[in-house]
CSV table of C-alpha atoms in Angstrom, one decimal:
chain,number,residue,atom,x,y,z
A,1,UNK,CA,118.0,81.9,99.8
A,2,UNK,CA,115.1,84.2,100.2
A,3,UNK,CA,114.0,86.6,97.5
A,4,UNK,CA,112.9,90.2,98.2
A,5,UNK,CA,109.1,90.7,98.5
A,6,UNK,CA,109.6,94.0,96.7
A,7,UNK,CA,109.8,94.4,92.9
A,8,UNK,CA,110.0,97.2,90.4
A,9,UNK,CA,107.4,96.6,87.8
A,10,UNK,CA,106.3,98.6,84.7
A,11,UNK,CA,102.6,99.5,85.0
A,12,UNK,CA,99.9,101.1,82.9
A,13,UNK,CA,97.0,102.9,84.6
A,14,UNK,CA,93.8,104.3,83.0
A,15,UNK,CA,92.7,107.4,85.0
A,16,UNK,CA,89.5,109.4,84.4
A,17,UNK,CA,89.6,113.1,85.4
A,18,UNK,CA,86.6,115.5,85.6
A,19,UNK,CA,86.8,118.6,83.4
A,20,UNK,CA,87.6,120.8,86.5
A,21,UNK,CA,91.0,118.9,86.7
A,22,UNK,CA,92.2,120.1,83.3
A,23,UNK,CA,94.0,123.2,84.6
A,24,UNK,CA,96.8,121.0,85.9
A,25,UNK,CA,96.6,117.5,84.4
A,26,UNK,CA,99.9,116.1,85.8
A,27,UNK,CA,99.1,117.2,89.3
A,28,UNK,CA,95.6,115.7,89.1
A,29,UNK,CA,96.8,112.4,87.6
A,30,UNK,CA,99.3,112.2,90.5
A,31,UNK,CA,96.7,112.9,93.1
A,32,UNK,CA,94.4,110.3,91.6
A,33,UNK,CA,97.2,107.7,91.4
A,34,UNK,CA,98.3,108.4,95.0
A,35,UNK,CA,94.9,107.0,96.1
A,36,UNK,CA,96.2,103.6,95.1
A,37,UNK,CA,99.3,103.7,97.3
A,38,UNK,CA,99.6,101.3,100.2
A,39,UNK,CA,96.4,99.5,99.3
A,40,UNK,CA,96.2,95.9,98.2
A,41,UNK,CA,95.5,95.6,94.5
A,42,UNK,CA,94.3,92.3,93.2
A,43,UNK,CA,95.6,93.1,89.7
A,44,UNK,CA,99.1,93.5,91.0
A,45,UNK,CA,98.8,90.6,93.5
A,46,UNK,CA,100.3,93.0,96.0
A,47,UNK,CA,100.5,96.6,97.3
A,48,UNK,CA,101.7,99.6,95.3
A,49,UNK,CA,104.3,101.2,97.7
A,50,UNK,CA,105.6,103.9,95.5
A,51,UNK,CA,106.0,104.8,91.8
A,52,UNK,CA,108.3,106.9,89.6
A,53,UNK,CA,108.7,107.9,85.9
A,54,UNK,CA,105.0,108.5,85.3
A,55,UNK,CA,104.4,109.5,81.6
A,56,UNK,CA,101.6,109.5,79.1
A,57,UNK,CA,101.3,106.2,77.4
A,58,UNK,CA,102.9,106.4,73.9
A,59,UNK,CA,103.8,110.0,74.7
A,60,UNK,CA,100.3,111.1,73.9
A,61,UNK,CA,99.6,114.0,76.4
A,62,UNK,CA,95.9,114.1,75.8
A,63,UNK,CA,92.9,112.2,77.0
A,64,UNK,CA,89.8,110.7,75.4
A,65,UNK,CA,86.2,111.5,76.0
A,66,UNK,CA,84.1,108.3,75.6
A,67,UNK,CA,80.4,108.7,74.4
A,68,UNK,CA,78.6,111.4,76.5
A,69,UNK,CA,80.7,110.8,79.6
A,70,UNK,CA,82.1,114.2,80.7
A,71,UNK,CA,85.3,112.6,82.2
A,72,UNK,CA,88.5,112.7,80.3
A,73,UNK,CA,90.3,109.3,80.2
A,74,UNK,CA,94.1,109.3,80.3
A,75,UNK,CA,96.5,106.3,80.0
A,76,UNK,CA,99.8,106.7,81.9
A,77,UNK,CA,102.8,104.4,82.2
A,78,UNK,CA,105.0,104.3,85.3
A,79,UNK,CA,107.4,102.1,87.2
A,80,UNK,CA,105.8,100.8,90.5
A,81,UNK,CA,107.4,99.4,93.6
A,82,UNK,CA,105.2,96.5,94.5
A,83,UNK,CA,105.2,94.7,97.8
A,84,UNK,CA,104.1,91.1,97.1
A,85,UNK,CA,105.6,88.5,99.4
A,86,UNK,CA,105.2,84.8,98.6
A,87,UNK,CA,103.9,82.2,101.1
A,88,UNK,CA,106.9,81.0,103.1
A,89,UNK,CA,108.9,84.3,102.7
A,90,UNK,CA,110.9,85.6,105.6
A,91,UNK,CA,109.9,89.2,106.3
A,92,UNK,CA,111.7,91.7,108.6
A,93,UNK,CA,109.3,93.0,111.2
A,94,UNK,CA,109.2,94.5,114.7
A,95,UNK,CA,106.8,93.2,117.4
A,96,UNK,CA,104.5,96.1,118.3
A,97,UNK,CA,101.7,94.4,120.2
A,98,UNK,CA,101.5,91.3,122.4
A,99,UNK,CA,98.3,89.8,123.8
A,100,UNK,CA,97.1,86.4,124.9
A,101,UNK,CA,95.4,86.0,121.5
A,102,UNK,CA,98.1,87.2,119.0
A,103,UNK,CA,101.4,88.8,118.3
A,104,UNK,CA,101.2,92.0,116.3
A,105,UNK,CA,104.0,93.1,114.0
A,106,UNK,CA,105.1,96.0,111.9
A,107,UNK,CA,106.6,94.6,108.7
A,108,UNK,CA,109.4,96.7,107.1
A,109,UNK,CA,108.2,99.6,109.3
A,110,UNK,CA,105.1,100.0,107.1
A,111,UNK,CA,102.6,97.1,107.0
A,112,UNK,CA,100.7,95.7,110.0
A,113,UNK,CA,100.5,91.9,110.4
A,114,UNK,CA,99.7,89.4,113.1
A,115,UNK,CA,100.3,85.9,114.2
A,116,UNK,CA,97.2,84.4,115.9
A,117,UNK,CA,97.3,82.2,118.9
A,118,UNK,CA,96.4,79.2,116.9
A,119,UNK,CA,99.5,79.8,114.7
A,120,UNK,CA,101.8,80.0,117.8
A,121,UNK,CA,101.7,76.3,118.4
A,122,UNK,CA,104.3,75.2,121.1
A,123,UNK,CA,104.5,78.8,122.5
A,124,UNK,CA,103.1,79.8,125.9
A,125,UNK,CA,101.7,83.2,126.7
A,126,UNK,CA,103.1,85.1,129.7
A,127,UNK,CA,102.3,88.6,130.8
A,128,UNK,CA,105.4,90.2,129.1
A,129,UNK,CA,105.5,88.0,126.0
A,130,UNK,CA,105.4,84.6,124.5
A,131,UNK,CA,107.8,81.8,125.4
A,132,UNK,CA,108.9,78.6,123.8
A,133,UNK,CA,111.5,76.8,126.0
A,134,UNK,CA,114.2,79.4,126.6
A,135,UNK,CA,113.2,81.6,123.7
A,136,UNK,CA,111.1,84.6,124.5
A,137,UNK,CA,109.6,87.3,122.3
A,138,UNK,CA,108.7,90.8,123.6
A,139,UNK,CA,107.4,94.1,122.2
A,140,UNK,CA,110.1,96.1,120.4
A,141,UNK,CA,112.0,92.9,119.3
A,142,UNK,CA,112.8,92.3,115.7
């Protein structure tokens, strides 16, 4: 049985804001954190897809200034939805590109992936798709 490549995970982030951001700290923390969305993060071994329940760590709604650095450092807690499939996982995807060198897919309607020609052993390329015996795959197919 396959497990989901998505998991809800409690996370802690340290975010530094310039003094100009202090007029609306929650908004600026959110804008800063949003830069991490849909990008691979080695610390998470996956991709932060979304998050919820952001709060100040230990309910301390203030930041720290370290040495002479003008940035104010905040620590926030949140629950993150992480996309981190394991090798051998079965993923739901739609074929969105076919060429003689690869098959491109859109995984869960969000992430691009591809299967290179060398990984399509036993398959033959035809103008409209790839074929293995009677089985054919074409653009738009799940």
